[in-house]
Coordinates of C-alpha atoms in Angstrom, one line a residue:
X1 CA 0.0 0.0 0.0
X2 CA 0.9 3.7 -0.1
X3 CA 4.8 4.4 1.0
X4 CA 3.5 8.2 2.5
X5 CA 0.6 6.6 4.4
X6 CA 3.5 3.7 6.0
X7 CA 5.8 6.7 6.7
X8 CA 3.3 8.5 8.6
X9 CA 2.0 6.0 10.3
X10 CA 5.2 4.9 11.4
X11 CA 5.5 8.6 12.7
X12 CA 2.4 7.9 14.7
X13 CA 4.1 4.9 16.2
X14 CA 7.2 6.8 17.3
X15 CA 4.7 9.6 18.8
X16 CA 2.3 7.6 20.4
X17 CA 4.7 6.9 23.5
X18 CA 4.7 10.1 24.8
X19 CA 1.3 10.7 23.7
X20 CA 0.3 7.8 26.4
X21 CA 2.4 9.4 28.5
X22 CA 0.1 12.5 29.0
X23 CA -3.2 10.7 28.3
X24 CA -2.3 8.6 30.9
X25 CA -2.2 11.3 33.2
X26 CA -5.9 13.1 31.6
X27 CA -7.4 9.7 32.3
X28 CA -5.9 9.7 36.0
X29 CA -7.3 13.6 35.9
X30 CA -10.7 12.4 35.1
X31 CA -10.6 9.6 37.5
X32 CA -10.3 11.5 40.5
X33 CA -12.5 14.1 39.8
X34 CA -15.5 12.1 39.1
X35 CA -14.7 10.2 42.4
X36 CA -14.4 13.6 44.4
X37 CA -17.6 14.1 42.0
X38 CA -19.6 11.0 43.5
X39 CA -18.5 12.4 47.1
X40 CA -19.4 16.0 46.6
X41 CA -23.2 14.9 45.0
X42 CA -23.8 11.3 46.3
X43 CA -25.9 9.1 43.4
X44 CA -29.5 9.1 45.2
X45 CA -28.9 12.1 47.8
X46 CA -28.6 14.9 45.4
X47 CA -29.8 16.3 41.8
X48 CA -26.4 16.0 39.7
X49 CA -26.1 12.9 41.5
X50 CA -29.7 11.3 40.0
X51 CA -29.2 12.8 36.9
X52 CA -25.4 12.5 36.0
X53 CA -23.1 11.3 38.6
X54 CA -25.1 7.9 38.9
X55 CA -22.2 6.3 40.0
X56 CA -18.4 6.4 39.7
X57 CA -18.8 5.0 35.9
X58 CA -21.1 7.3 34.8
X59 CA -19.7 10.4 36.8
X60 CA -16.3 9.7 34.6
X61 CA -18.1 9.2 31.5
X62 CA -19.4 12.5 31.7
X63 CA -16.5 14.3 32.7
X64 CA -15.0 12.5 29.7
X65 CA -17.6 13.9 27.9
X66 CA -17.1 17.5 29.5
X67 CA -13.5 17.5 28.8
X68 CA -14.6 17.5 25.1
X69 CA -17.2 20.4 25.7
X70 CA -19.8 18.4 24.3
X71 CA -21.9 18.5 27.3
X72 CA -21.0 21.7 28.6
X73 CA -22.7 23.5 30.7
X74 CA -25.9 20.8 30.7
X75 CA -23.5 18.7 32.9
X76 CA -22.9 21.4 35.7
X77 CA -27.2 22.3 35.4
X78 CA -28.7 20.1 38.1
X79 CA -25.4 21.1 40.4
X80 CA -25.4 24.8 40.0
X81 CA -29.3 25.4 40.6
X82 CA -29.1 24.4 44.1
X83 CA -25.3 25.6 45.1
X84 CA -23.9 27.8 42.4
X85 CA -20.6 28.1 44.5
X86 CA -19.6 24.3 44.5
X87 CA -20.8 23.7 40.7
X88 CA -18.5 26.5 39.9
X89 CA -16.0 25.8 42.0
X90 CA -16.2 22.1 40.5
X91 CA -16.4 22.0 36.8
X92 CA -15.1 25.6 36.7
X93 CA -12.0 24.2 38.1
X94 CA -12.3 20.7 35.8
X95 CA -12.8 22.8 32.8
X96 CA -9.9 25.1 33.4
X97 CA -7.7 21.9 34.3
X98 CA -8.5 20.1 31.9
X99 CA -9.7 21.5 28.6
X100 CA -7.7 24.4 29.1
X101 CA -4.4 23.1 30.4
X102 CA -4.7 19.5 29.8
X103 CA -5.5 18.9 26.5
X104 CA -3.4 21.7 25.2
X105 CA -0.6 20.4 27.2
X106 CA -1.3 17.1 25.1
X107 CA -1.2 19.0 21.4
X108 CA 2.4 20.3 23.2
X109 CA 4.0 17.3 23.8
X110 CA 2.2 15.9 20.3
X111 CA 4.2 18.9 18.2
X112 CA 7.3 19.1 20.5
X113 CA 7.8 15.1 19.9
X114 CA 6.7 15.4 16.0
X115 CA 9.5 18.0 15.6
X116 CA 12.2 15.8 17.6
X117 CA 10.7 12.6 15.3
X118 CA 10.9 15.2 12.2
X119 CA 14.8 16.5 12.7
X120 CA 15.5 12.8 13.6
X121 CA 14.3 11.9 10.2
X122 CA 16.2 14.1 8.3
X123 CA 19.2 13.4 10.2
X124 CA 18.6 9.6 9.2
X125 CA 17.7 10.6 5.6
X126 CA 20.8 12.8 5.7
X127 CA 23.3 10.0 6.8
X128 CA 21.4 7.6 4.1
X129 CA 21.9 10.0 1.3
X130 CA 25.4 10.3 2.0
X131 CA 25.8 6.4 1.9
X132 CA 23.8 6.1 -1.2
X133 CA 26.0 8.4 -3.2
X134 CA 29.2 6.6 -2.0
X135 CA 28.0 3.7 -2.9
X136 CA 26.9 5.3 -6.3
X137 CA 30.6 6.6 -6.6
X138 CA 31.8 3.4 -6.5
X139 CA 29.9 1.9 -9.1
X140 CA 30.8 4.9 -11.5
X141 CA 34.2 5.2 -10.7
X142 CA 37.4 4.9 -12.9
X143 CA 39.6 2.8 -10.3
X144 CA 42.2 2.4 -12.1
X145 CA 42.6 5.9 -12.5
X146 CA 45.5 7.5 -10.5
X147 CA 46.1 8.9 -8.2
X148 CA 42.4 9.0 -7.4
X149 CA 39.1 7.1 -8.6
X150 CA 37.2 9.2 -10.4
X151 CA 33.7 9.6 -12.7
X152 CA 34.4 9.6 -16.1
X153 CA 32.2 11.8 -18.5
X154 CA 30.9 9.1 -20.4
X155 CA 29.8 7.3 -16.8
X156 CA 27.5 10.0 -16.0
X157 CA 25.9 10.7 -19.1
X158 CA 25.1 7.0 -19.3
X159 CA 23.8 7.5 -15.4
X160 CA 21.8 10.1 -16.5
X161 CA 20.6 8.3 -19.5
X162 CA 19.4 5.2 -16.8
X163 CA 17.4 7.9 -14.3
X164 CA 15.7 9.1 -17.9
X165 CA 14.0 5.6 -18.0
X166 CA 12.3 6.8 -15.0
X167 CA 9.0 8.7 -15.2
X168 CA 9.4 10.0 -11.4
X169 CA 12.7 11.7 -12.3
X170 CA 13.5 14.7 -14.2
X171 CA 14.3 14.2 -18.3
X172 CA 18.0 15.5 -18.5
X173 CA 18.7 16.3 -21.9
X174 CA 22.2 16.0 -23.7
X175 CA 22.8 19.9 -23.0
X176 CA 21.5 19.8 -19.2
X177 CA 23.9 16.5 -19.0
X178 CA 27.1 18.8 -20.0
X179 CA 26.1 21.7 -17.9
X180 CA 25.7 19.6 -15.3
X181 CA 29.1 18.0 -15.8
X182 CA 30.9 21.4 -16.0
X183 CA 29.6 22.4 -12.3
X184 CA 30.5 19.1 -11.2
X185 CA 33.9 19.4 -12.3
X186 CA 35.0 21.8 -10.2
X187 CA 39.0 21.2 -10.5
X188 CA 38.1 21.6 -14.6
X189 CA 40.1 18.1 -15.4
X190 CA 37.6 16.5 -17.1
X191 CA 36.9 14.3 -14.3
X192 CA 34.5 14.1 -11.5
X193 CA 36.2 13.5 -8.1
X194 CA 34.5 11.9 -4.8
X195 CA 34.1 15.7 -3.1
X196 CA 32.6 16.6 -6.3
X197 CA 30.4 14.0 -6.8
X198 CA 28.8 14.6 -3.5
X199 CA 27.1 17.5 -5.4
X200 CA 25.5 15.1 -8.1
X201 CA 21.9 15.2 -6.3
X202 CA 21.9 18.9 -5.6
X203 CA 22.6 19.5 -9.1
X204 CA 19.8 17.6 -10.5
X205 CA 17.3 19.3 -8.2
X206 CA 18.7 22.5 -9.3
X207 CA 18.1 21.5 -13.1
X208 CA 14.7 20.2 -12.3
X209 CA 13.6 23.4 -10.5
X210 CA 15.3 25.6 -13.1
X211 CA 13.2 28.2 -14.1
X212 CA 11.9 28.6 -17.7
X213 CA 14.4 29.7 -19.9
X214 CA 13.2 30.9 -24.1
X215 CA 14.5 28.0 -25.0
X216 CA 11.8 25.9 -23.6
X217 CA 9.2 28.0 -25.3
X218 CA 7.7 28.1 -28.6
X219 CA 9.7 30.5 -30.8
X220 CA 7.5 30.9 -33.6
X221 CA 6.9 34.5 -34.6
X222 CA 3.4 34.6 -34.3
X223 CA 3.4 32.3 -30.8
X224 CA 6.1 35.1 -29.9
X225 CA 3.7 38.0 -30.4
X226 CA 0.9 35.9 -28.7
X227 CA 2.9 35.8 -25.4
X228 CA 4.0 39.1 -25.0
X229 CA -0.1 39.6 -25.6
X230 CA -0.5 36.7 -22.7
X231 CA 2.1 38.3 -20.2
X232 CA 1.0 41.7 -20.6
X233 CA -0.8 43.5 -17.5
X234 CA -3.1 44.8 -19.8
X235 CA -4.2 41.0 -20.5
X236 CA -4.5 39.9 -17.2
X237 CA -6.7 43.1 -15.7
X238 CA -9.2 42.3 -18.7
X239 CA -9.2 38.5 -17.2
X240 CA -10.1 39.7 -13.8
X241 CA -12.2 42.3 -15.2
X242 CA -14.0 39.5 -16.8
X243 CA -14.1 37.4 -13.3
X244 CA -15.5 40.5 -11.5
X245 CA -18.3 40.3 -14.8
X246 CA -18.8 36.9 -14.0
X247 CA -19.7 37.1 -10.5
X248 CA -22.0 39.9 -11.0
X249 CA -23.8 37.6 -13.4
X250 CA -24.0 34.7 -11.1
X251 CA -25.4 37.0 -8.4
X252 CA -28.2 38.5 -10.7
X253 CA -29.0 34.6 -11.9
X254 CA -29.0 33.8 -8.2
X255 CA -30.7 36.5 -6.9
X256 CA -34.2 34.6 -5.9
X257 CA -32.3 31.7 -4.2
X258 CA -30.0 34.0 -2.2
X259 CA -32.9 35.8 -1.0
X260 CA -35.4 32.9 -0.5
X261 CA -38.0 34.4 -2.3
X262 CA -38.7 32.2 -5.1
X263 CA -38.0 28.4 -6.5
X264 CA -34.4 28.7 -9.3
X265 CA -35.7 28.6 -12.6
X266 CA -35.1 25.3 -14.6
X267 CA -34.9 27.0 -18.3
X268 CA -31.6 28.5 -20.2
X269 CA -32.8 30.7 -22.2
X270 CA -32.6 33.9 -20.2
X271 CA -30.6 37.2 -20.9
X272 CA -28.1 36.3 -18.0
X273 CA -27.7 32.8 -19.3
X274 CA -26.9 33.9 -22.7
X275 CA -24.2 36.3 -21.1
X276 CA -23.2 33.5 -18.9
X277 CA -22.6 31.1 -22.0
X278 CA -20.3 33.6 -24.2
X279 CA -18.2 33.9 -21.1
X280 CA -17.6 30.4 -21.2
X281 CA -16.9 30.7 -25.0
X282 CA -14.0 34.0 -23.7
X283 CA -12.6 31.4 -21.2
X284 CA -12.1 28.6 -23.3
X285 CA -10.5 31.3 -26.2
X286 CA -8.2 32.5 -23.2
X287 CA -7.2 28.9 -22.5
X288 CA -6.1 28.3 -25.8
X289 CA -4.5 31.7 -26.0
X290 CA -2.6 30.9 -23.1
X291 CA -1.1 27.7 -24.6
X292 CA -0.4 29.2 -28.0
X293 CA 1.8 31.8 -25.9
X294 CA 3.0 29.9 -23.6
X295 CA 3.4 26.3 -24.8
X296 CA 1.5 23.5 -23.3
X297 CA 4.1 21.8 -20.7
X298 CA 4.8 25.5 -19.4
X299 CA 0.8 26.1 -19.2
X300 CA 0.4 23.4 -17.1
X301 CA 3.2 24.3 -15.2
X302 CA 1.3 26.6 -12.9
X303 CA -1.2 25.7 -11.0
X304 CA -3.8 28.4 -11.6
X305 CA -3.5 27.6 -14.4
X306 CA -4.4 24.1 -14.0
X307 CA -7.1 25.3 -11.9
X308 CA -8.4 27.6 -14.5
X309 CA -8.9 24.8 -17.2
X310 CA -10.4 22.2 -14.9
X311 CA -13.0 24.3 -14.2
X312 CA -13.6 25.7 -17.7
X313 CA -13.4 22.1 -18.9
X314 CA -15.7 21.3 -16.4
X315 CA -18.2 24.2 -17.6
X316 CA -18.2 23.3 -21.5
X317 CA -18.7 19.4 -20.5
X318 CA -21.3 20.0 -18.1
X319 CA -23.4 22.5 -20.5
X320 CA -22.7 20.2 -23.4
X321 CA -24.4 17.4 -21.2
X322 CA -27.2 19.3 -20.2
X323 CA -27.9 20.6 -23.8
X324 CA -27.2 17.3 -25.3
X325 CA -31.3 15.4 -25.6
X326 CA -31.2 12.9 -23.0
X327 CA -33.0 12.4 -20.0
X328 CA -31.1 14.6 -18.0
X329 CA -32.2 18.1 -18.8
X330 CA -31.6 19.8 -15.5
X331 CA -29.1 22.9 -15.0
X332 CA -28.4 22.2 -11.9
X333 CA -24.9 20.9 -13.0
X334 CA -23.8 23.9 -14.9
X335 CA -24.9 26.1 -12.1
X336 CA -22.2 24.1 -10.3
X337 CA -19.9 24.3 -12.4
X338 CA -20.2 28.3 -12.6
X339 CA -19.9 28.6 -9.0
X340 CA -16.7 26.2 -9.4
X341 CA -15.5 29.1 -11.7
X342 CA -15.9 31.9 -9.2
X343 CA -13.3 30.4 -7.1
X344 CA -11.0 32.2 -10.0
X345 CA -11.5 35.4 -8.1
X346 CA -9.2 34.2 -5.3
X347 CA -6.8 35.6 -8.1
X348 CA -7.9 39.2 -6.9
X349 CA -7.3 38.5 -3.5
X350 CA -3.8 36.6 -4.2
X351 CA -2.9 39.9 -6.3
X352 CA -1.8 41.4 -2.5
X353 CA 1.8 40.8 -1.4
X354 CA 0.2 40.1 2.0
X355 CA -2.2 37.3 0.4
X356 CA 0.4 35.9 -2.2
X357 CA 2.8 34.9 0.8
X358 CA -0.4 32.7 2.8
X359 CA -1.4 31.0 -0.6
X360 CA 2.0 30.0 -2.2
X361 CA 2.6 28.6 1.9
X362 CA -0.5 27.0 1.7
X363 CA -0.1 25.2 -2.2
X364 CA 3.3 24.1 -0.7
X365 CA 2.5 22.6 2.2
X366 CA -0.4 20.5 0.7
X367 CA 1.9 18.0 -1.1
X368 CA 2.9 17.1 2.0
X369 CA -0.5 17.2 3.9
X370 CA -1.3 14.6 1.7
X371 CA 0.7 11.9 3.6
X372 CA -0.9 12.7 6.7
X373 CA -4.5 12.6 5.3
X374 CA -3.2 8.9 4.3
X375 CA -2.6 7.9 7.4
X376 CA -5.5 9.4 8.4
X377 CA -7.6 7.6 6.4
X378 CA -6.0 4.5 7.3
X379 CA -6.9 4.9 10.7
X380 CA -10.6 5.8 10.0
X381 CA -11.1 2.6 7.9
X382 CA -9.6 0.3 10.4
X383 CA -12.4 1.7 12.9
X384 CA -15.0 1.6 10.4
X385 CA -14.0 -2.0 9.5
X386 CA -14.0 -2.5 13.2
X387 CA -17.2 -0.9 13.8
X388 CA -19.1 -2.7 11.2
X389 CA -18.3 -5.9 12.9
X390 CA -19.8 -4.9 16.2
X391 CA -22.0 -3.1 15.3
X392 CA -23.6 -3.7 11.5
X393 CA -27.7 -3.7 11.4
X394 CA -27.5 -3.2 15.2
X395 CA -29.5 0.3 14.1
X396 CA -32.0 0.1 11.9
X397 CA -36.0 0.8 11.9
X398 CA -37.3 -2.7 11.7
X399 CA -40.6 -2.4 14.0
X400 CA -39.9 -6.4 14.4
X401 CA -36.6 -5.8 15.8
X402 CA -36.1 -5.2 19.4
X403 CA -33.5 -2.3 18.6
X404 CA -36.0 0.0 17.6
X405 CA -37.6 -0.1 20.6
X406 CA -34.2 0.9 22.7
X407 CA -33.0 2.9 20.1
X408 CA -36.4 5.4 20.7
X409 CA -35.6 6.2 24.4
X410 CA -32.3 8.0 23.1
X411 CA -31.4 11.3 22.0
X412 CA -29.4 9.6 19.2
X413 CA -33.2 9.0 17.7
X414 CA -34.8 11.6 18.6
X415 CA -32.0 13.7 17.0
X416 CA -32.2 12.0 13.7
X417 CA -29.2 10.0 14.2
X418 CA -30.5 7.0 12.6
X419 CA -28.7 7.6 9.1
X420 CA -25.4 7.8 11.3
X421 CA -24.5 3.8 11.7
X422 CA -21.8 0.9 10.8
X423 CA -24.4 -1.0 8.8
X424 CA -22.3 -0.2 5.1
X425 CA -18.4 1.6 4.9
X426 CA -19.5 4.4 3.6
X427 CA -22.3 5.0 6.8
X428 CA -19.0 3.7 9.3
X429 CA -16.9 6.5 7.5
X430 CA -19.5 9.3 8.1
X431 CA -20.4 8.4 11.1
X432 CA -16.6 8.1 12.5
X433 CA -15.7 11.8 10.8
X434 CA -18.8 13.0 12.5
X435 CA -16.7 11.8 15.8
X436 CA -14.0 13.3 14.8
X437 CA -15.9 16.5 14.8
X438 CA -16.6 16.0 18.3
X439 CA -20.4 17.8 18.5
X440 CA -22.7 15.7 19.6
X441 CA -20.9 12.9 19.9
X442 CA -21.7 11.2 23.2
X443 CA -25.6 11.3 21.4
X444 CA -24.2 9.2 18.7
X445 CA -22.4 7.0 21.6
X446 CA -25.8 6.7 23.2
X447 CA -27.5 5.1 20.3
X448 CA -24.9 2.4 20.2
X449 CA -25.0 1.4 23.9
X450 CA -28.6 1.6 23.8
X451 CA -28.7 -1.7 21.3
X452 CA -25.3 -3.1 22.3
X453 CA -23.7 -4.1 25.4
X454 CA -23.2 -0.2 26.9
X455 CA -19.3 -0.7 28.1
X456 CA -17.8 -1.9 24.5
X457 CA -19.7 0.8 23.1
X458 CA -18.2 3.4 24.8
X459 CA -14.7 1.5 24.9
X460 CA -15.1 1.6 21.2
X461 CA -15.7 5.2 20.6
X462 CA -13.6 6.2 22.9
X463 CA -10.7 4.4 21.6
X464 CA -11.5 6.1 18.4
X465 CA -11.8 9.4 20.0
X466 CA -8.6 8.9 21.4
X467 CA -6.7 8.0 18.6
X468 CA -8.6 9.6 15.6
X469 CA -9.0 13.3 17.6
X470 CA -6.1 13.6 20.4
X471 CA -3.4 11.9 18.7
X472 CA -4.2 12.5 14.8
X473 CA -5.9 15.7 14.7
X474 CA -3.1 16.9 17.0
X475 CA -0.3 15.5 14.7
X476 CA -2.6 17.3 11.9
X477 CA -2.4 20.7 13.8
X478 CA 1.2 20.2 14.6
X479 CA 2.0 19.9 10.8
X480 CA -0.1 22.6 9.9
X481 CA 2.2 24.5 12.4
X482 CA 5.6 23.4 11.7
X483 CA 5.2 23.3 7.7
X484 CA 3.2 26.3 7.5
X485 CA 5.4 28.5 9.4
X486 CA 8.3 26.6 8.1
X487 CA 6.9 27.3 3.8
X488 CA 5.6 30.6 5.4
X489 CA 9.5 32.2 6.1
X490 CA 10.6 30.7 3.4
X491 CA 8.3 32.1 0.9
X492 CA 8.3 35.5 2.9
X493 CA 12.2 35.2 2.7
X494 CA 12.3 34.9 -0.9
X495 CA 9.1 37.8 -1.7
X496 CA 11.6 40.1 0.0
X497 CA 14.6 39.1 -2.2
X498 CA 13.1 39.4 -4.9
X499 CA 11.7 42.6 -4.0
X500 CA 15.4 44.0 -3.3
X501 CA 16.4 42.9 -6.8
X502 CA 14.1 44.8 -8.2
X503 CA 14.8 48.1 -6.0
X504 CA 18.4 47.5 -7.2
X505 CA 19.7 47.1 -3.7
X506 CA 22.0 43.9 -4.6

């Protein structure tokens, strides 16, 4: 399976030691407060003690429950009517502890560990690099070569010719293979020593990241005149010109449903829709503009770009559909796809320095959010799978069944939770992401004790809520963290260069 969603989990592994660590001590935390809790308002003496603190099970379920705010303040209720000075005194004090200091201690140690884990990893990946290109060096190498071993020129073009074989690596062309030798060879003997070889890897990111050079574009008069049109400012104020057009459009067509006055009209043939249409025509011309100018592999280079002609794409296929006699006739699907296009006018928002510097962090970092979401989702389904053997057609509304029955004296039904089950994956998958939301949750819990045995109920969702919110969420926020901030400098660092270049202060 996926080689991110193994590395991440195998993150999770080296994190989940001094994750247990501090959830050890929040369960201990718990523990003792719903037994001071069972003192304080004895089970059949007092009001909290009826209603919540039943007994020293139930008095730490729902201070488990508190500590996730779910329940808060309906827990403290029956307490502070009658003796506001305890109940505050109480879960003020359990709420402070806990959600306040607790569970942020908990996202703490989570990030502080995932760094350690994260320099650890690249001091590992460092040390394995290193040994990878000596062993690489002395594959290559001319031994017999004096007083030295060293790489001959012919050796690394016929290396680079083997890493072209490979779709994940970067084409190096005959040209970009002699550059690449001349800043290799830095003693200029026509030979590649071991020091200089070290460099190999560095060199062939640098190529692959090289920016865009004339050559690489089309040099055709005409396609020539075309980009200069395509890179002029002129060009790209009528785009958003257009944009700002477009939305005005979509409001005016959208007017009735943003109000809530009126049904959305089914038919096409109004003056807006006509408007909307040729815009779609000017999109798709500025597309094709676009690649004229620029060439179709430097096009789809960027990712707005990319961006742009998905959703154009999307636009023309969708109205072709609709318009196309078949049995679905409904413009629902182009309205979608128009709305889809307004997301181009995060293009005006992106033209501020302030702006640019968030969203070319943010593009970075997702790449690498990816992994995580893996393991993530690896987690989820081995609950899901999990859940669906305890629990599968456990909730359903067969008046035959004794389920239904139980499953009416809860507020998991009268809520409208029945949808929310393990009875197929896709159900188990909503229902654990509606966990991972948190709200509400203890309703959905409810449900399942109420037609299976109550304790592995709760043992399950607890262990899910454990593992799927406090330990992956956190490792989700303390990514967020350390590669946004991380992407964030960097791409702040290098906005500022370039803005000294062009002041002329270098």
């Amino acid at each position: 399976y996926s080689k991110d969603a193994r590395s991440q989990l195998r993150l999770v592994a080296k994190i989940l030691p001094a994750f247990l660590r501090v959830a050890t001590l929040v369960g201990l935390f718990v523990a003792f407060v719903a037994w001071f809790g069972v003192v304080v308002w004895p089970p059949r003496a007092s009001a909290e003690g009826r209603e919540n603190f039943t007994n020293f099970r139930e008095a730490a379920w729902q201070l488990l429950i508190c500590l996730t705010t779910a329940n808060f303040p309906d827990v403290m209720l029956p307490a502070y009517e009658r003796d506001r000075w305890t109940a505050t005194v109480f879960f003020g004090g359990f709420v402070t502890m806990g959600v306040f200091l607790m569970m942020n201690l908990l996202l703490a140690t989570v990030y502080q560990t995932y760094q350690d884990e994260g320099a650890a990893d690249e001091s590992r990946a460092a040390a394995t690099r290193l040994s990878r290109i000596d062993d690489a060096f002395a594959l290559l190498a001319d031994k017999t070569a004096s007083p030295e071993p060293v790489v001959r020129p012919a050796r690394l073009a016929a290396l680079f010719g083997q890493l072209n074989a490979h779709r994940d690596v970067a084409h190096v062309s005959e040209a970009a293979a002699c550059r690449l030798f001349v800043a290799l060879d830095q003693r200029a003997d026509g030979a590649i020593h071991r020091d200089e070889f070290a460099g190999v890897v560095d060199a062939l990111e640098a190529e692959a990241s090289k920016p865009w050079t004339a050559h690489d574009l089309p040099r055709a008069a005409w396609r020539v005149a075309v980009r200069q049109v395509v890179a002029s400012r002129a060009f790209e104020l009528g785009v958003d010109a257009l944009l700002v057009v477009n939305a005005a459009v979509v409001a005016v067509q959208t007017r009735d449903q943003l109000s809530g006055t009126s049904r959305p009209r089914d038919d096409l043939t109004g003056p807006m829709e006509a408007v909307e249409t040729g815009l779609a025509f000017v999109y798709v011309a500025e597309a094709f503009v676009k690649v004229a100018g620029l060439g179709l592999r430097r096009y789809l280079a960027s990712y707005r770009n990319r961006f742009d002609a998905c959703v154009t794409v999307a636009c023309v296929v969708a109205a072709a559909y609709v318009a196309y006699p078949n049995a679905y006739s409904s413009p629902a699907l182009i309205h979608g796809a128009v709305m889809l296009r307004l997301l181009r006018l995060v293009r005006l928002v992106v033209a501020l320095p302030e702006f640019q510097v968030l969203g070319e962090s943010f593009v970075r970092m997702v790449p690498a959010a990816t992994k995580l979401l893996k393991a993530l989702f690896c987690c989820v389904f081995f609950f899901s799978a999990v859940g669906m053997a305890l629990f599968q057609e456990k909730i359903n509304a067969d008046p035959d069944r004794p389920e239904l029955a139980a499953l009416k004296k809860t507020d998991y039904y009268d809520s409208g939770y029945m949808t929310l089950n393990f009875n197929d994956v896709e159900s188990s998958f909503v229902t654990l992401f509606c966990v991972l939301v948190v709200n509400n949750w203890f309703e959905i819990v409810d449900g399942f004790a109420a037609v299976t045995h109550r304790d592995l109920a709760r043992l399950f969702f607890v262990a899910f809520y454990g593992v799927g919110v406090l330990l992956f969420l956190n490792i989700v926020v303390a990514f967020i963290l350390d590669a946004f901030l991380g992407e964030y400098t960097k791409a702040r660092a290098e906005r500022t260069l370039k803005r000294r270049l062009s002041w002329g202060l270098f």
